[in-house]
Amino acid sequence: MSDAMEPGRLIDFDRVDIISLMIYPPRPTLVVSGTRPTAGTEVTLVPLTYVSRPQYHGIQVVGTVTDPGAGDGSAEYSVQLDLVGFTGTEGVEVIGASRTTRLAVASAPPEPPPTPNGG
């Protein structure tokens, strides 16, 4: 068996947040941070694929060793994903190697009614 190109695998995370950029309509963004297993590990957020919209859309935290020569020292990471198109009816579920966390994602507020132009 060769470890020339190790496929990605689930890794742990320390913190998850949902931020919303100051634009309209709001665009919720998932931010996940933690410690990489090795300095040469690239961390990505991988949404699962569903046939129909789930209650919580699963998003995996995946680490792929991209530079095996980077040493064994761990390093902090912070990755983000625009959640447009990746939210369930209630929110998202972040899936790591040893735990999952569910977060509610507020749906976009309805468009405000047009205001009459004042003189």
mmCIF file of N, CA and C in Angstrom:
data_model
loop_
_atom_site.group_PDB
_atom_site.id
_atom_site.type_symbol
_atom_site.label_atom_id
_atom_site.label_comp_id
_atom_site.label_asym_id
_atom_site.label_seq_id
_atom_site.Cartn_x
_atom_site.Cartn_y
_atom_site.Cartn_z
ATOM 1 N N MET A 1 0.837 -1.181 0.000
ATOM 2 C CA MET A 1 0.000 0.000 0.000
ATOM 3 C C MET A 1 0.880 1.242 0.000
ATOM 4 N N SER A 2 0.551 2.213 -0.834
ATOM 5 C CA SER A 2 1.351 3.431 -0.963
ATOM 6 C C SER A 2 0.636 4.597 -0.321
ATOM 7 N N ASP A 3 1.407 5.482 0.350
ATOM 8 C CA ASP A 3 0.779 6.680 0.876
ATOM 9 C C ASP A 3 1.245 7.904 0.100
ATOM 10 N N ALA A 4 1.428 7.752 -1.195
ATOM 11 C CA ALA A 4 1.840 8.866 -2.032
ATOM 12 C C ALA A 4 0.780 9.963 -2.030
ATOM 13 N N MET A 5 -0.480 9.601 -2.129
ATOM 14 C CA MET A 5 -1.557 10.597 -2.097
ATOM 15 C C MET A 5 -2.645 10.094 -1.179
ATOM 16 N N GLU A 6 -2.619 10.567 0.031
ATOM 17 C CA GLU A 6 -3.612 10.141 1.010
ATOM 18 C C GLU A 6 -4.919 10.894 0.767
ATOM 19 N N PRO A 7 -6.040 10.179 0.673
ATOM 20 C CA PRO A 7 -7.312 10.873 0.482
ATOM 21 C C PRO A 7 -7.663 11.671 1.735
ATOM 22 N N GLY A 8 -8.536 12.649 1.562
ATOM 23 C CA GLY A 8 -8.958 13.442 2.708
ATOM 24 C C GLY A 8 -9.733 12.605 3.708
ATOM 25 N N ARG A 9 -9.689 13.023 4.960
ATOM 26 C CA ARG A 9 -10.452 12.335 5.995
ATOM 27 C C ARG A 9 -10.965 13.380 6.984
ATOM 28 N N LEU A 10 -11.997 12.985 7.722
ATOM 29 C CA LEU A 10 -12.583 13.899 8.694
ATOM 30 C C LEU A 10 -11.556 14.262 9.756
ATOM 31 N N ILE A 11 -11.535 15.546 10.137
ATOM 32 C CA ILE A 11 -10.677 15.988 11.225
ATOM 33 C C ILE A 11 -11.529 16.762 12.229
ATOM 34 N N ASP A 12 -10.989 16.954 13.408
ATOM 35 C CA ASP A 12 -11.727 17.652 14.457
ATOM 36 C C ASP A 12 -11.697 19.162 14.277
ATOM 37 N N PHE A 13 -12.653 19.801 14.913
ATOM 38 C CA PHE A 13 -12.731 21.262 14.915
ATOM 39 C C PHE A 13 -12.928 21.712 16.351
ATOM 40 N N ASP A 14 -12.576 22.957 16.626
ATOM 41 C CA ASP A 14 -12.736 23.519 17.967
ATOM 42 C C ASP A 14 -13.919 24.475 18.055
ATOM 43 N N ARG A 15 -14.151 25.207 16.968
ATOM 44 C CA ARG A 15 -15.180 26.242 17.027
ATOM 45 C C ARG A 15 -15.907 26.355 15.691
ATOM 46 N N VAL A 16 -17.216 26.617 15.762
ATOM 47 C CA VAL A 16 -18.006 26.884 14.568
ATOM 48 C C VAL A 16 -18.837 28.138 14.806
ATOM 49 N N ASP A 17 -18.931 28.965 13.793
ATOM 50 C CA ASP A 17 -19.719 30.197 13.865
ATOM 51 C C ASP A 17 -20.408 30.415 12.536
ATOM 52 N N ILE A 18 -21.515 31.120 12.590
ATOM 53 C CA ILE A 18 -22.158 31.566 11.362
ATOM 54 C C ILE A 18 -22.133 33.078 11.400
ATOM 55 N N ILE A 19 -21.536 33.656 10.374
ATOM 56 C CA ILE A 19 -21.496 35.110 10.276
ATOM 57 C C ILE A 19 -22.318 35.516 9.071
ATOM 58 N N SER A 20 -22.773 36.743 9.073
ATOM 59 C CA SER A 20 -23.529 37.249 7.943
ATOM 60 C C SER A 20 -22.875 38.545 7.503
ATOM 61 N N LEU A 21 -22.447 38.566 6.261
ATOM 62 C CA LEU A 21 -21.813 39.768 5.732
ATOM 63 C C LEU A 21 -22.835 40.894 5.673
ATOM 64 N N MET A 22 -22.370 42.095 5.774
ATOM 65 C CA MET A 22 -23.254 43.260 5.808
ATOM 66 C C MET A 22 -23.721 43.648 4.404
ATOM 67 N N ILE A 23 -24.424 42.724 3.764
ATOM 68 C CA ILE A 23 -24.977 42.982 2.437
ATOM 69 C C ILE A 23 -26.437 42.555 2.449
ATOM 70 N N TYR A 24 -27.195 42.997 1.467
ATOM 71 C CA TYR A 24 -28.590 42.590 1.383
ATOM 72 C C TYR A 24 -28.808 41.930 0.031
ATOM 73 N N PRO A 25 -29.450 40.798 -0.034
ATOM 74 C CA PRO A 25 -29.924 40.030 1.120
ATOM 75 C C PRO A 25 -28.744 39.412 1.866
ATOM 76 N N PRO A 26 -28.945 39.105 3.162
ATOM 77 C CA PRO A 26 -27.850 38.543 3.953
ATOM 78 C C PRO A 26 -27.368 37.220 3.368
ATOM 79 N N ARG A 27 -26.066 36.987 3.441
ATOM 80 C CA ARG A 27 -25.465 35.738 2.964
ATOM 81 C C ARG A 27 -24.759 35.096 4.138
ATOM 82 N N PRO A 28 -25.396 34.103 4.769
ATOM 83 C CA PRO A 28 -24.751 33.448 5.907
ATOM 84 C C PRO A 28 -23.507 32.680 5.458
ATOM 85 N N THR A 29 -22.454 32.778 6.259
ATOM 86 C CA THR A 29 -21.192 32.113 5.982
ATOM 87 C C THR A 29 -20.795 31.295 7.200
ATOM 88 N N LEU A 30 -20.454 30.025 6.979
ATOM 89 C CA LEU A 30 -19.994 29.145 8.048
ATOM 90 C C LEU A 30 -18.493 29.313 8.205
ATOM 91 N N VAL A 31 -18.043 29.519 9.457
ATOM 92 C CA VAL A 31 -16.612 29.629 9.758
ATOM 93 C C VAL A 31 -16.276 28.525 10.764
ATOM 94 N N VAL A 32 -15.317 27.679 10.406
ATOM 95 C CA VAL A 32 -14.897 26.560 11.259
ATOM 96 C C VAL A 32 -13.409 26.718 11.535
ATOM 97 N N SER A 33 -13.013 26.551 12.808
ATOM 98 C CA SER A 33 -11.594 26.669 13.149
ATOM 99 C C SER A 33 -11.191 25.559 14.107
ATOM 100 N N GLY A 34 -9.898 25.312 14.152
ATOM 101 C CA GLY A 34 -9.360 24.268 15.016
ATOM 102 C C GLY A 34 -7.876 24.125 14.796
ATOM 103 N N THR A 35 -7.362 22.937 15.103
ATOM 104 C CA THR A 35 -5.939 22.648 14.958
ATOM 105 C C THR A 35 -5.752 21.528 13.956
ATOM 106 N N ARG A 36 -4.924 21.770 12.947
ATOM 107 C CA ARG A 36 -4.620 20.740 11.941
ATOM 108 C C ARG A 36 -3.809 19.620 12.587
ATOM 109 N N PRO A 37 -3.981 18.387 12.123
ATOM 110 C CA PRO A 37 -3.172 17.293 12.658
ATOM 111 C C PRO A 37 -1.686 17.476 12.355
ATOM 112 N N THR A 38 -1.360 18.019 11.172
ATOM 113 C CA THR A 38 0.024 18.332 10.799
ATOM 114 C C THR A 38 0.021 19.654 10.047
ATOM 115 N N ALA A 39 1.176 20.305 10.021
ATOM 116 C CA ALA A 39 1.274 21.599 9.345
ATOM 117 C C ALA A 39 0.997 21.488 7.850
ATOM 118 N N GLY A 40 1.226 20.319 7.253
ATOM 119 C CA GLY A 40 1.018 20.130 5.822
ATOM 120 C C GLY A 40 -0.363 19.638 5.444
ATOM 121 N N THR A 41 -1.340 19.846 6.330
ATOM 122 C CA THR A 41 -2.706 19.397 6.058
ATOM 123 C C THR A 41 -3.555 20.564 5.579
ATOM 124 N N GLU A 42 -4.206 20.395 4.425
ATOM 125 C CA GLU A 42 -5.132 21.400 3.907
ATOM 126 C C GLU A 42 -6.530 21.050 4.411
ATOM 127 N N VAL A 43 -7.237 22.036 4.960
ATOM 128 C CA VAL A 43 -8.569 21.813 5.525
ATOM 129 C C VAL A 43 -9.616 22.442 4.612
ATOM 130 N N THR A 44 -10.673 21.671 4.300
ATOM 131 C CA THR A 44 -11.768 22.172 3.478
ATOM 132 C C THR A 44 -13.098 21.781 4.112
ATOM 133 N N LEU A 45 -14.139 22.516 3.762
ATOM 134 C CA LEU A 45 -15.503 22.198 4.194
ATOM 135 C C LEU A 45 -16.224 21.597 3.004
ATOM 136 N N VAL A 46 -16.766 20.375 3.191
ATOM 137 C CA VAL A 46 -17.371 19.628 2.084
ATOM 138 C C VAL A 46 -18.838 19.360 2.395
ATOM 139 N N PRO A 47 -19.756 20.082 1.720
ATOM 140 C CA PRO A 47 -21.187 19.828 1.936
ATOM 141 C C PRO A 47 -21.586 18.465 1.385
ATOM 142 N N LEU A 48 -22.457 17.768 2.117
ATOM 143 C CA LEU A 48 -22.994 16.499 1.630
ATOM 144 C C LEU A 48 -24.041 16.781 0.557
ATOM 145 N N THR A 49 -24.339 15.762 -0.247
ATOM 146 C CA THR A 49 -25.330 15.892 -1.314
ATOM 147 C C THR A 49 -26.597 15.157 -0.901
ATOM 148 N N TYR A 50 -27.738 15.790 -1.118
ATOM 149 C CA TYR A 50 -29.030 15.212 -0.731
ATOM 150 C C TYR A 50 -29.976 15.192 -1.914
ATOM 151 N N VAL A 51 -30.907 14.227 -1.888
ATOM 152 C CA VAL A 51 -31.946 14.159 -2.907
ATOM 153 C C VAL A 51 -33.015 15.209 -2.613
ATOM 154 N N SER A 52 -33.365 15.366 -1.336
ATOM 155 C CA SER A 52 -34.306 16.408 -0.937
ATOM 156 C C SER A 52 -33.704 17.168 0.250
ATOM 157 N N ARG A 53 -34.211 18.341 0.516
ATOM 158 C CA ARG A 53 -33.656 19.216 1.543
ATOM 159 C C ARG A 53 -33.843 18.608 2.938
ATOM 160 N N PRO A 54 -32.737 18.370 3.661
ATOM 161 C CA PRO A 54 -32.825 17.782 5.002
ATOM 162 C C PRO A 54 -33.149 18.849 6.051
ATOM 163 N N GLN A 55 -33.381 18.412 7.277
ATOM 164 C CA GLN A 55 -33.597 19.354 8.372
ATOM 165 C C GLN A 55 -32.296 20.124 8.646
ATOM 166 N N TYR A 56 -31.181 19.403 8.729
ATOM 167 C CA TYR A 56 -29.858 20.008 8.915
ATOM 168 C C TYR A 56 -28.952 19.502 7.800
ATOM 169 N N HIS A 57 -28.390 20.415 7.018
ATOM 170 C CA HIS A 57 -27.514 20.031 5.908
ATOM 171 C C HIS A 57 -26.138 19.719 6.476
ATOM 172 N N GLY A 58 -25.648 18.501 6.240
ATOM 173 C CA GLY A 58 -24.344 18.075 6.744
ATOM 174 C C GLY A 58 -23.193 18.692 5.969
ATOM 175 N N ILE A 59 -22.200 19.195 6.711
ATOM 176 C CA ILE A 59 -21.000 19.763 6.106
ATOM 177 C C ILE A 59 -19.804 19.145 6.819
ATOM 178 N N GLN A 60 -18.984 18.412 6.084
ATOM 179 C CA GLN A 60 -17.845 17.705 6.664
ATOM 180 C C GLN A 60 -16.612 18.599 6.725
ATOM 181 N N VAL A 61 -15.844 18.447 7.821
ATOM 182 C CA VAL A 61 -14.551 19.117 7.953
ATOM 183 C C VAL A 61 -13.504 18.090 7.538
ATOM 184 N N VAL A 62 -12.889 18.320 6.369
ATOM 185 C CA VAL A 62 -11.996 17.326 5.768
ATOM 186 C C VAL A 62 -10.572 17.859 5.720
ATOM 187 N N GLY A 63 -9.634 17.028 6.169
ATOM 188 C CA GLY A 63 -8.217 17.360 6.092
ATOM 189 C C GLY A 63 -7.522 16.453 5.104
ATOM 190 N N THR A 64 -6.718 17.042 4.216
ATOM 191 C CA THR A 64 -5.959 16.289 3.228
ATOM 192 C C THR A 64 -4.497 16.679 3.360
ATOM 193 N N VAL A 65 -3.621 15.690 3.505
ATOM 194 C CA VAL A 65 -2.195 15.973 3.605
ATOM 195 C C VAL A 65 -1.705 16.379 2.219
ATOM 196 N N THR A 66 -1.306 17.648 2.075
ATOM 197 C CA THR A 66 -0.837 18.159 0.788
ATOM 198 C C THR A 66 0.679 18.332 0.765
ATOM 199 N N ASP A 67 1.297 18.432 1.948
ATOM 200 C CA ASP A 67 2.746 18.605 2.027
ATOM 201 C C ASP A 67 3.298 17.747 3.160
ATOM 202 N N PRO A 68 3.562 16.452 2.882
ATOM 203 C CA PRO A 68 4.032 15.567 3.940
ATOM 204 C C PRO A 68 5.352 16.024 4.555
ATOM 205 N N GLY A 69 6.140 16.818 3.833
ATOM 206 C CA GLY A 69 7.420 17.275 4.342
ATOM 207 C C GLY A 69 7.322 18.505 5.221
ATOM 208 N N ALA A 70 6.109 18.986 5.492
ATOM 209 C CA ALA A 70 5.939 20.219 6.269
ATOM 210 C C ALA A 70 6.202 20.007 7.758
ATOM 211 N N GLY A 71 6.424 18.768 8.154
ATOM 212 C CA GLY A 71 6.714 18.503 9.559
ATOM 213 C C GLY A 71 5.500 17.996 10.305
ATOM 214 N N ASP A 72 5.741 17.549 11.522
ATOM 215 C CA ASP A 72 4.673 16.971 12.329
ATOM 216 C C ASP A 72 3.976 17.997 13.217
ATOM 217 N N GLY A 73 4.510 19.197 13.266
ATOM 218 C CA GLY A 73 3.906 20.207 14.130
ATOM 219 C C GLY A 73 2.516 20.579 13.672
ATOM 220 N N SER A 74 1.615 20.707 14.607
ATOM 221 C CA SER A 74 0.255 21.091 14.252
ATOM 222 C C SER A 74 0.196 22.604 14.043
ATOM 223 N N ALA A 75 -0.868 23.061 13.413
ATOM 224 C CA ALA A 75 -1.050 24.482 13.148
ATOM 225 C C ALA A 75 -2.538 24.791 13.196
ATOM 226 N N GLU A 76 -2.859 26.015 13.546
ATOM 227 C CA GLU A 76 -4.253 26.436 13.588
ATOM 228 C C GLU A 76 -4.806 26.563 12.165
ATOM 229 N N TYR A 77 -6.121 26.381 12.024
ATOM 230 C CA TYR A 77 -6.769 26.619 10.741
ATOM 231 C C TYR A 77 -8.085 27.344 10.972
ATOM 232 N N SER A 78 -8.520 28.039 9.950
ATOM 233 C CA SER A 78 -9.836 28.662 9.926
ATOM 234 C C SER A 78 -10.279 28.648 8.468
ATOM 235 N N VAL A 79 -11.429 28.007 8.206
ATOM 236 C CA VAL A 79 -11.950 27.909 6.845
ATOM 237 C C VAL A 79 -13.391 28.381 6.844
ATOM 238 N N GLN A 80 -13.857 28.823 5.697
ATOM 239 C CA GLN A 80 -15.237 29.293 5.620
ATOM 240 C C GLN A 80 -15.923 28.803 4.352
ATOM 241 N N LEU A 81 -17.255 28.792 4.417
ATOM 242 C CA LEU A 81 -18.080 28.330 3.306
ATOM 243 C C LEU A 81 -19.328 29.189 3.239
ATOM 244 N N ASP A 82 -19.605 29.738 2.056
ATOM 245 C CA ASP A 82 -20.844 30.478 1.818
ATOM 246 C C ASP A 82 -21.986 29.459 1.871
ATOM 247 N N LEU A 83 -22.963 29.679 2.741
ATOM 248 C CA LEU A 83 -24.018 28.683 2.961
ATOM 249 C C LEU A 83 -25.188 28.772 1.987
ATOM 250 N N VAL A 84 -25.167 29.704 1.047
ATOM 251 C CA VAL A 84 -26.260 29.796 0.088
ATOM 252 C C VAL A 84 -26.326 28.478 -0.686
ATOM 253 N N GLY A 85 -27.466 27.800 -0.592
ATOM 254 C CA GLY A 85 -27.657 26.514 -1.251
ATOM 255 C C GLY A 85 -27.258 25.314 -0.406
ATOM 256 N N PHE A 86 -26.710 25.563 0.799
ATOM 257 C CA PHE A 86 -26.254 24.465 1.643
ATOM 258 C C PHE A 86 -26.887 24.473 3.025
ATOM 259 N N THR A 87 -28.102 24.991 3.153
ATOM 260 C CA THR A 87 -28.769 24.960 4.457
ATOM 261 C C THR A 87 -29.986 24.056 4.378
ATOM 262 N N GLY A 88 -30.234 23.358 5.482
ATOM 263 C CA GLY A 88 -31.430 22.548 5.576
ATOM 264 C C GLY A 88 -32.603 23.421 5.997
ATOM 265 N N THR A 89 -33.724 22.794 6.290
ATOM 266 C CA THR A 89 -34.899 23.560 6.708
ATOM 267 C C THR A 89 -34.675 24.254 8.044
ATOM 268 N N GLU A 90 -33.780 23.688 8.877
ATOM 269 C CA GLU A 90 -33.475 24.291 10.182
ATOM 270 C C GLU A 90 -32.083 24.914 10.230
ATOM 271 N N GLY A 91 -31.120 24.327 9.501
ATOM 272 C CA GLY A 91 -29.764 24.852 9.575
ATOM 273 C C GLY A 91 -28.744 23.901 9.007
ATOM 274 N N VAL A 92 -27.549 23.887 9.646
ATOM 275 C CA VAL A 92 -26.452 23.048 9.183
ATOM 276 C C VAL A 92 -25.930 22.194 10.326
ATOM 277 N N GLU A 93 -25.300 21.080 9.967
ATOM 278 C CA GLU A 93 -24.653 20.208 10.930
ATOM 279 C C GLU A 93 -23.200 20.047 10.494
ATOM 280 N N VAL A 94 -22.277 20.547 11.325
ATOM 281 C CA VAL A 94 -20.858 20.447 11.030
ATOM 282 C C VAL A 94 -20.374 19.095 11.553
ATOM 283 N N ILE A 95 -19.730 18.319 10.669
ATOM 284 C CA ILE A 95 -19.335 16.947 10.977
ATOM 285 C C ILE A 95 -17.815 16.849 11.023
ATOM 286 N N GLY A 96 -17.278 16.546 12.210
ATOM 287 C CA GLY A 96 -15.839 16.358 12.377
ATOM 288 C C GLY A 96 -15.534 14.902 12.666
ATOM 289 N N ALA A 97 -14.281 14.609 12.998
ATOM 290 C CA ALA A 97 -13.857 13.232 13.233
ATOM 291 C C ALA A 97 -14.497 12.636 14.478
ATOM 292 N N SER A 98 -14.667 13.420 15.528
ATOM 293 C CA SER A 98 -15.167 12.848 16.780
ATOM 294 C C SER A 98 -16.449 13.479 17.303
ATOM 295 N N ARG A 99 -16.970 14.495 16.608
ATOM 296 C CA ARG A 99 -18.226 15.098 17.071
ATOM 297 C C ARG A 99 -18.887 15.870 15.944
ATOM 298 N N THR A 100 -20.151 16.189 16.167
ATOM 299 C CA THR A 100 -20.887 17.036 15.238
ATOM 300 C C THR A 100 -21.533 18.167 16.028
ATOM 301 N N THR A 101 -21.799 19.262 15.346
ATOM 302 C CA THR A 101 -22.467 20.402 15.966
ATOM 303 C C THR A 101 -23.535 20.914 15.016
ATOM 304 N N ARG A 102 -24.749 21.086 15.552
ATOM 305 C CA ARG A 102 -25.845 21.631 14.743
ATOM 306 C C ARG A 102 -26.013 23.116 15.042
ATOM 307 N N LEU A 103 -26.208 23.887 13.977
ATOM 308 C CA LEU A 103 -26.420 25.323 14.110
ATOM 309 C C LEU A 103 -27.654 25.718 13.324
ATOM 310 N N ALA A 104 -28.499 26.514 13.955
ATOM 311 C CA ALA A 104 -29.663 27.039 13.249
ATOM 312 C C ALA A 104 -29.199 28.154 12.320
ATOM 313 N N VAL A 105 -29.779 28.195 11.125
ATOM 314 C CA VAL A 105 -29.482 29.260 10.177
ATOM 315 C C VAL A 105 -30.796 29.958 9.879
ATOM 316 N N ALA A 106 -30.852 31.227 10.241
ATOM 317 C CA ALA A 106 -32.081 31.993 10.004
ATOM 318 C C ALA A 106 -32.282 32.158 8.509
ATOM 319 N N SER A 107 -33.510 31.989 8.079
ATOM 320 C CA SER A 107 -33.783 32.208 6.671
ATOM 321 C C SER A 107 -33.798 33.712 6.420
ATOM 322 N N ALA A 108 -33.556 34.058 5.186
ATOM 323 C CA ALA A 108 -33.497 35.474 4.828
ATOM 324 C C ALA A 108 -34.840 36.130 5.113
ATOM 325 N N PRO A 109 -34.815 37.343 5.664
ATOM 326 C CA PRO A 109 -36.073 38.031 5.923
ATOM 327 C C PRO A 109 -36.758 38.382 4.610
ATOM 328 N N PRO A 110 -38.088 38.527 4.638
ATOM 329 C CA PRO A 110 -38.781 38.871 3.407
ATOM 330 C C PRO A 110 -38.366 40.271 2.946
ATOM 331 N N GLU A 111 -38.488 40.489 1.662
ATOM 332 C CA GLU A 111 -38.153 41.813 1.104
ATOM 333 C C GLU A 111 -39.077 42.854 1.725
ATOM 334 N N PRO A 112 -38.530 44.008 2.147
ATOM 335 C CA PRO A 112 -39.395 45.042 2.701
ATOM 336 C C PRO A 112 -40.254 45.649 1.603
ATOM 337 N N PRO A 113 -41.450 46.110 1.961
ATOM 338 C CA PRO A 113 -42.293 46.729 0.929
ATOM 339 C C PRO A 113 -41.641 48.021 0.437
ATOM 340 N N PRO A 114 -41.886 48.372 -0.819
ATOM 341 C CA PRO A 114 -41.298 49.605 -1.326
ATOM 342 C C PRO A 114 -41.838 50.809 -0.570
ATOM 343 N N THR A 115 -40.982 51.781 -0.362
ATOM 344 C CA THR A 115 -41.424 52.998 0.328
ATOM 345 C C THR A 115 -41.682 54.078 -0.704
ATOM 346 N N PRO A 116 -42.720 54.861 -0.476
ATOM 347 C CA PRO A 116 -43.013 55.933 -1.438
ATOM 348 C C PRO A 116 -41.889 56.982 -1.363
ATOM 349 N N ASN A 117 -41.570 57.534 -2.526
ATOM 350 C CA ASN A 117 -40.544 58.567 -2.564
ATOM 351 C C ASN A 117 -41.105 59.867 -2.028
ATOM 352 N N GLY A 118 -40.455 60.357 -0.994
ATOM 353 C CA GLY A 118 -40.903 61.627 -0.407
ATOM 354 C C GLY A 118 -40.252 62.800 -1.104
ATOM 355 N N GLY A 119 -40.861 64.007 -0.997
ATOM 356 C CA GLY A 119 -40.374 65.152 -1.712
ATOM 357 C C GLY A 119 -39.553 66.005 -0.919
#
